[in-house]
XYZ file of C-alpha atoms in Angstrom:
436
model
C 97.444 148.207 105.650
C 98.840 145.330 103.580
C 97.213 146.767 100.458
C 99.046 150.037 101.016
C 102.462 148.424 101.456
C 104.773 148.151 98.467
C 106.226 144.714 97.779
C 107.928 143.120 94.817
C 105.876 140.191 93.523
C 107.560 138.386 90.581
C 104.255 136.985 89.291
C 102.950 140.541 88.873
C 106.126 141.880 87.268
C 106.268 140.348 83.818
C 109.144 142.061 82.061
C 111.356 141.369 79.037
C 108.677 139.378 77.278
C 110.893 138.895 74.244
C 113.470 137.037 76.334
C 110.784 134.800 77.807
C 109.346 133.970 74.387
C 112.759 132.729 73.258
C 112.554 130.065 75.972
C 109.184 128.747 74.782
C 108.919 125.543 72.738
C 105.740 124.373 71.047
C 104.022 121.065 71.665
C 104.730 120.020 68.060
C 108.435 119.875 68.932
C 107.763 116.999 71.337
C 106.504 113.877 69.631
C 105.997 110.646 71.529
C 108.028 107.698 70.337
C 106.164 104.409 70.408
C 102.619 103.743 71.645
C 100.800 106.323 73.747
C 100.508 105.651 77.460
C 97.351 103.722 78.305
C 97.190 104.240 82.082
C 97.969 106.834 84.737
C 98.560 106.188 88.427
C 98.417 109.224 90.719
C 99.509 109.455 94.370
C 98.196 112.112 96.737
C 98.178 112.591 100.484
C 96.557 114.715 103.141
C 96.845 115.222 106.877
C 94.922 116.866 109.670
C 95.546 117.630 113.351
C 92.553 117.452 115.663
C 92.094 118.787 119.186
C 90.854 115.852 121.218
C 88.547 117.690 123.597
C 87.921 121.283 124.604
C 88.833 120.456 128.172
C 92.280 119.316 127.043
C 93.295 121.886 124.412
C 96.968 120.922 124.484
C 96.295 117.307 123.470
C 96.457 117.043 119.682
C 96.108 113.940 117.555
C 97.284 113.664 113.952
C 95.928 111.731 111.003
C 97.756 111.298 107.694
C 96.936 109.221 104.667
C 98.122 108.645 101.128
C 95.983 107.397 98.271
C 96.758 105.943 94.867
C 94.314 106.175 91.972
C 94.777 104.077 88.841
C 93.101 105.459 85.716
C 92.529 103.391 82.591
C 92.962 105.972 79.830
C 91.446 103.686 77.179
C 88.115 103.498 79.025
C 88.238 107.222 79.727
C 88.729 108.105 76.080
C 85.709 106.079 74.977
C 83.625 108.712 76.759
C 85.017 111.544 74.658
C 82.834 110.540 71.753
C 79.701 110.367 73.901
C 77.298 113.261 74.244
C 76.811 112.468 77.930
C 79.457 110.887 80.121
C 78.481 107.515 81.578
C 79.244 107.594 85.349
C 79.509 103.806 85.407
C 82.244 103.827 82.767
C 84.144 106.532 84.619
C 83.842 104.520 87.832
C 85.092 101.435 85.981
C 88.107 103.369 84.690
C 89.328 104.309 88.186
C 90.641 102.051 90.962
C 91.920 103.429 94.252
C 93.815 102.279 97.340
C 94.557 103.994 100.640
C 97.044 103.771 103.523
C 96.314 105.660 106.748
C 98.375 106.565 109.803
C 97.526 108.202 113.121
C 99.549 109.207 116.167
C 99.522 111.677 119.072
C 101.342 114.793 117.881
C 101.336 117.024 120.968
C 100.309 116.833 124.624
C 100.177 113.022 124.669
C 102.975 110.462 124.513
C 103.530 106.838 123.593
C 104.414 106.045 127.218
C 105.313 107.681 130.508
C 108.804 109.086 130.935
C 109.628 110.075 127.339
C 109.762 113.476 125.715
C 107.816 114.438 122.608
C 110.705 113.711 120.226
C 111.159 110.189 121.576
C 107.385 109.685 121.481
C 107.319 110.584 117.791
C 110.303 108.318 117.060
C 108.616 105.368 118.749
C 105.255 106.044 117.100
C 106.723 106.340 113.591
C 108.727 103.134 114.031
C 105.612 101.256 115.143
C 103.524 102.654 112.282
C 106.126 101.730 109.670
C 106.287 98.175 111.014
C 102.537 97.621 110.992
C 101.099 99.725 108.176
C 101.072 98.002 104.804
C 100.461 98.997 101.213
C 98.178 96.285 99.899
C 97.359 96.477 96.193
C 96.889 93.298 94.173
C 100.145 91.399 94.690
C 101.823 94.227 96.576
C 101.780 93.547 100.316
C 104.668 95.336 101.990
C 105.042 97.376 105.137
C 106.215 100.959 104.989
C 109.430 99.831 106.690
C 110.117 97.280 103.959
C 109.575 99.963 101.329
C 111.894 102.339 103.187
C 114.694 99.750 102.986
C 113.834 99.145 99.333
C 114.195 102.867 98.602
C 117.655 102.803 100.186
C 118.638 99.916 97.960
C 117.746 99.226 94.335
C 114.720 97.741 92.535
C 114.490 94.141 93.703
C 117.403 94.615 96.149
C 116.411 96.291 99.431
C 119.193 97.664 101.605
C 120.287 95.656 104.647
C 120.856 98.754 106.790
C 120.083 102.480 106.635
C 122.331 105.359 107.806
C 120.987 106.912 111.016
C 122.232 109.887 113.038
C 121.930 109.247 116.751
C 119.334 111.696 118.184
C 121.604 112.388 121.156
C 123.343 115.724 120.651
C 126.951 115.513 119.406
C 126.774 111.723 119.162
C 127.434 109.244 116.336
C 126.498 109.961 112.714
C 125.605 107.560 109.900
C 125.206 104.532 112.146
C 124.242 101.527 110.009
C 120.933 100.390 111.515
C 119.182 97.147 110.459
C 115.420 96.729 110.335
C 115.332 95.434 113.925
C 117.089 98.544 115.239
C 120.114 98.624 117.561
C 121.723 100.498 120.447
C 124.094 103.357 119.773
C 127.628 102.199 120.666
C 128.434 105.593 122.158
C 125.417 106.571 124.278
C 123.297 103.369 124.214
C 120.213 105.204 122.930
C 118.019 102.799 120.989
C 118.110 103.653 117.290
C 115.164 102.915 115.024
C 115.638 102.477 111.274
C 112.941 105.121 110.772
C 115.278 107.624 112.465
C 116.835 107.952 109.015
C 113.860 110.221 108.223
C 114.869 112.667 111.013
C 111.256 113.829 111.316
C 111.528 114.125 115.109
C 113.992 116.995 114.602
C 111.043 119.235 113.688
C 108.983 118.205 116.709
C 108.668 120.461 119.757
C 106.840 120.295 123.075
C 104.949 123.482 122.238
C 102.784 123.892 119.145
C 100.764 121.557 116.973
C 103.669 119.868 115.118
C 101.659 119.998 111.904
C 104.822 120.592 109.889
C 106.332 117.317 111.097
C 103.106 115.496 110.279
C 103.252 116.975 106.777
C 106.805 115.666 106.372
C 105.621 112.221 107.427
C 102.821 112.321 104.857
C 105.287 113.277 102.099
C 107.488 110.304 102.985
C 104.508 107.947 102.854
C 103.521 109.343 99.442
C 107.018 108.595 98.145
C 106.968 105.066 99.575
C 103.584 104.400 97.961
C 105.052 105.511 94.632
C 108.104 103.291 95.137
C 105.946 100.282 96.013
C 103.559 100.590 93.084
C 106.240 101.340 90.496
C 108.343 98.422 91.742
C 105.324 96.124 91.565
C 104.939 96.840 87.848
C 108.718 96.636 87.365
C 108.724 93.145 88.874
C 105.470 91.810 87.414
C 105.058 93.526 84.030
C 108.278 95.258 83.006
C 107.643 94.733 79.304
C 103.963 95.689 79.162
C 102.280 97.651 81.985
C 105.280 99.624 83.272
C 106.136 101.192 79.868
C 102.441 102.039 79.383
C 101.799 103.766 82.737
C 102.412 107.326 83.898
C 103.067 107.734 87.626
C 101.978 111.136 88.955
C 102.715 112.665 92.353
C 100.458 115.481 93.525
C 103.078 118.147 94.105
C 106.654 118.422 92.837
C 109.158 115.582 92.767
C 110.874 116.943 95.845
C 111.487 116.290 99.521
C 111.725 119.134 102.040
C 112.915 119.548 105.606
C 114.712 116.847 107.614
C 113.777 113.966 105.207
C 115.272 115.882 102.232
C 118.060 113.329 101.788
C 115.432 110.965 100.412
C 115.542 113.186 97.324
C 118.841 111.610 96.304
C 117.565 108.142 97.184
C 114.471 108.582 95.028
C 116.445 109.894 92.050
C 118.968 107.063 92.287
C 116.259 104.431 92.731
C 114.132 105.426 89.753
C 117.160 105.975 87.519
C 118.263 102.413 88.317
C 114.759 101.281 87.415
C 115.007 103.232 84.160
C 118.283 101.536 83.234
C 116.647 98.100 83.525
C 113.365 98.919 81.743
C 112.660 98.973 77.997
C 112.330 102.363 76.329
C 111.989 105.532 78.379
C 110.046 103.997 81.277
C 109.340 104.518 84.093
C 107.287 107.608 83.327
C 107.265 109.644 86.549
C 106.248 113.253 87.119
C 104.966 115.613 89.783
C 102.179 118.130 89.235
C 102.206 121.371 91.236
C 98.844 123.045 91.869
C 100.126 125.957 93.951
C 103.305 127.957 94.448
C 105.200 130.860 92.942
C 105.912 129.048 89.667
C 102.207 128.273 89.243
C 101.309 131.930 89.893
C 103.919 133.054 87.386
C 102.717 130.554 84.788
C 99.114 131.711 85.106
C 100.197 135.306 84.599
C 102.024 134.292 81.428
C 98.873 132.582 80.181
C 96.671 135.506 81.185
C 98.812 137.852 79.088
C 98.885 135.286 76.265
C 102.668 135.037 76.416
C 102.144 131.315 76.884
C 99.676 129.955 74.317
C 97.938 126.556 74.248
C 100.503 123.920 73.365
C 103.470 125.997 74.593
C 106.158 124.719 76.961
C 108.309 127.166 78.917
C 111.850 125.960 79.635
C 112.600 126.991 83.216
C 116.310 127.661 83.014
C 118.430 129.666 85.424
C 117.071 132.972 84.107
C 113.409 131.998 84.590
C 114.134 130.617 88.068
C 115.862 133.871 89.025
C 112.845 135.868 87.822
C 110.352 133.741 89.721
C 112.207 133.147 92.988
C 113.933 136.554 93.127
C 117.054 134.611 94.125
C 120.636 135.768 93.733
C 121.928 132.183 93.376
C 119.351 130.669 91.035
C 121.940 128.333 89.537
C 121.933 126.177 92.680
C 118.118 126.221 93.010
C 116.581 122.862 93.930
C 119.787 120.848 94.155
C 119.099 119.771 97.756
C 115.369 119.104 97.429
C 114.224 118.307 93.862
C 114.618 115.008 92.045
C 112.701 116.293 89.015
C 112.994 119.419 86.842
C 110.237 122.023 86.587
C 108.633 122.987 83.304
C 105.600 125.128 82.574
C 103.069 123.801 80.077
C 99.864 125.315 78.768
C 97.673 122.420 77.708
C 95.816 122.423 74.410
C 92.578 123.255 76.241
C 94.205 126.256 77.985
C 94.984 124.727 81.391
C 98.301 125.741 82.962
C 100.344 122.855 84.365
C 103.693 122.907 86.189
C 105.134 119.385 85.935
C 108.429 118.223 87.402
C 110.079 115.506 85.327
C 112.892 113.126 86.250
C 115.928 112.817 83.959
C 117.165 109.259 83.232
C 120.751 110.305 83.964
C 122.345 112.926 86.190
C 120.698 115.467 88.475
C 117.869 117.783 87.375
C 119.409 120.580 89.455
C 122.964 120.984 90.677
C 125.466 123.711 91.555
C 126.062 124.346 87.843
C 122.432 124.851 86.795
C 121.452 121.227 86.251
C 119.715 120.035 83.083
C 117.158 122.592 81.833
C 117.011 121.354 78.209
C 113.853 119.337 77.390
C 115.890 116.965 75.218
C 117.390 115.538 78.423
C 113.917 114.324 79.455
C 112.776 111.577 77.048
C 109.577 110.987 79.056
C 108.424 114.614 78.693
C 106.482 114.196 75.423
C 104.416 111.286 76.773
C 103.744 113.163 80.008
C 102.445 116.213 78.117
C 100.284 113.914 75.992
C 98.585 112.495 79.099
C 98.108 116.010 80.483
C 96.303 116.987 77.276
C 94.120 113.863 77.390
C 93.011 114.054 81.042
C 91.781 117.596 81.691
C 89.484 118.007 84.682
C 87.253 120.875 85.784
C 87.096 119.660 89.391
C 89.659 122.314 90.299
C 91.601 124.993 88.431
C 94.017 123.540 85.858
C 93.237 120.030 87.092
C 93.918 116.606 85.638
C 91.676 113.611 86.257
C 94.189 111.143 87.838
C 95.253 113.661 90.495
C 91.639 114.661 91.121
C 90.742 110.988 91.675
C 93.635 110.454 94.098
C 92.806 113.655 95.951
C 89.180 112.596 96.285
C 90.319 109.393 97.972
C 92.976 110.957 100.199
C 91.161 114.094 101.381
C 89.729 114.127 104.893
C 86.033 115.029 105.032
C 84.986 118.241 106.746
C 82.071 118.738 109.129
C 80.873 115.352 110.406
C 84.121 113.758 109.253
C 86.091 115.995 111.586
C 83.876 114.963 114.502
C 84.540 111.320 113.675
C 88.301 111.909 113.689
C 88.025 113.576 117.084
C 86.088 110.575 118.398
C 88.735 108.207 117.035
C 91.502 110.257 118.640
C 89.716 110.282 121.989
C 89.305 106.511 121.859
C 92.923 105.872 120.813
C 94.214 107.991 123.703
C 91.844 106.423 126.199
C 90.291 109.783 127.021
C 86.741 108.542 127.480
C 84.243 110.346 129.645
C 85.010 108.135 132.610
C 88.585 109.425 132.719
C 87.695 113.072 132.074
C 89.277 115.212 134.735
C 91.836 112.556 135.582
C 95.507 113.461 135.464
C 96.363 110.136 133.863
C 96.323 109.530 130.124
C 96.158 105.835 129.421
């Protein structure tokens, strides 16, 4: 029946090719200034919700994790000249780290007498206080990184603005890391309430969307922690030589979307205190309407190897079918989308952060590539790190994904066992009405 329905799909309706070709720039127009980047650090996350036991189908437990993979491009490129790739050298070129979180997402609560929203608020606060990102000299909790993001590099905020979860109560209450009571209703406010993730939580359903929001926040905090580590320890050497890559766009969606502005402000402050164009930060989208559209352009050879499509208001209107394309992304994106066809034919949709101003705003933002001095170096790394592990892949993201992905099959059974143990639902308590 779906095949017989008539829909408008922008990716299948390539029209006015001449207009599109006028928005294409060639790779030769973007030359890197200074040395080529020698390292790439990719951040990726994944999450899964598991049913604890068939006898308790409403009890769901969530796992989320974010991984960082550091790739030494110099070691990687030594293998280009070899007839056969040396697995040991590839292993030596990649270093990874992982932070994991788990919490009951539905049907189970942190304690008796609280609803699911309060349970989530308490669980997230506890996780952010205890979970750390530990890489070399970086040893900070997620909560510390959250306050850092609300401040400036080297200067974490003292408080964060929190809306009281009680309906029609106080807004933008300045909450310190210890938390405090709301002056109006005396509800205890956690600093992690600034994320507003509990707003997407409901008593019915799996709450997977809220868990996905939590994972996205953790990915951003991992990026903030690692970039700040290089900013503090090696601002003159390693930071200007490293590309930071987020798997997905530089964007924040849903209730935590205000972190978009925090991230843009934070990294632009870092840029103003770093030599050259650093930090080099981009997101790489693997799916979505822009990716579909880009692949159609490549399939019809409108976009040739080495071509960059400038995604201005007109292109956005074509792809999103929106009537107000000028304001696209202004509430969610802290990087600007481009479409690039790598020299080996791969199609990549990077989002790149401008050093000044907003990538998108009510007036169309900054679509011109000249406003993105890091773009040339980013495209250079894309060309140098092609991967066949997935369609249009790049090696740093593939390495981070391999670390962050949850295993299927036996791995799922292990997660279920962990969830059962964490909730105290052992066989001895099966059939009991009490969840410990």
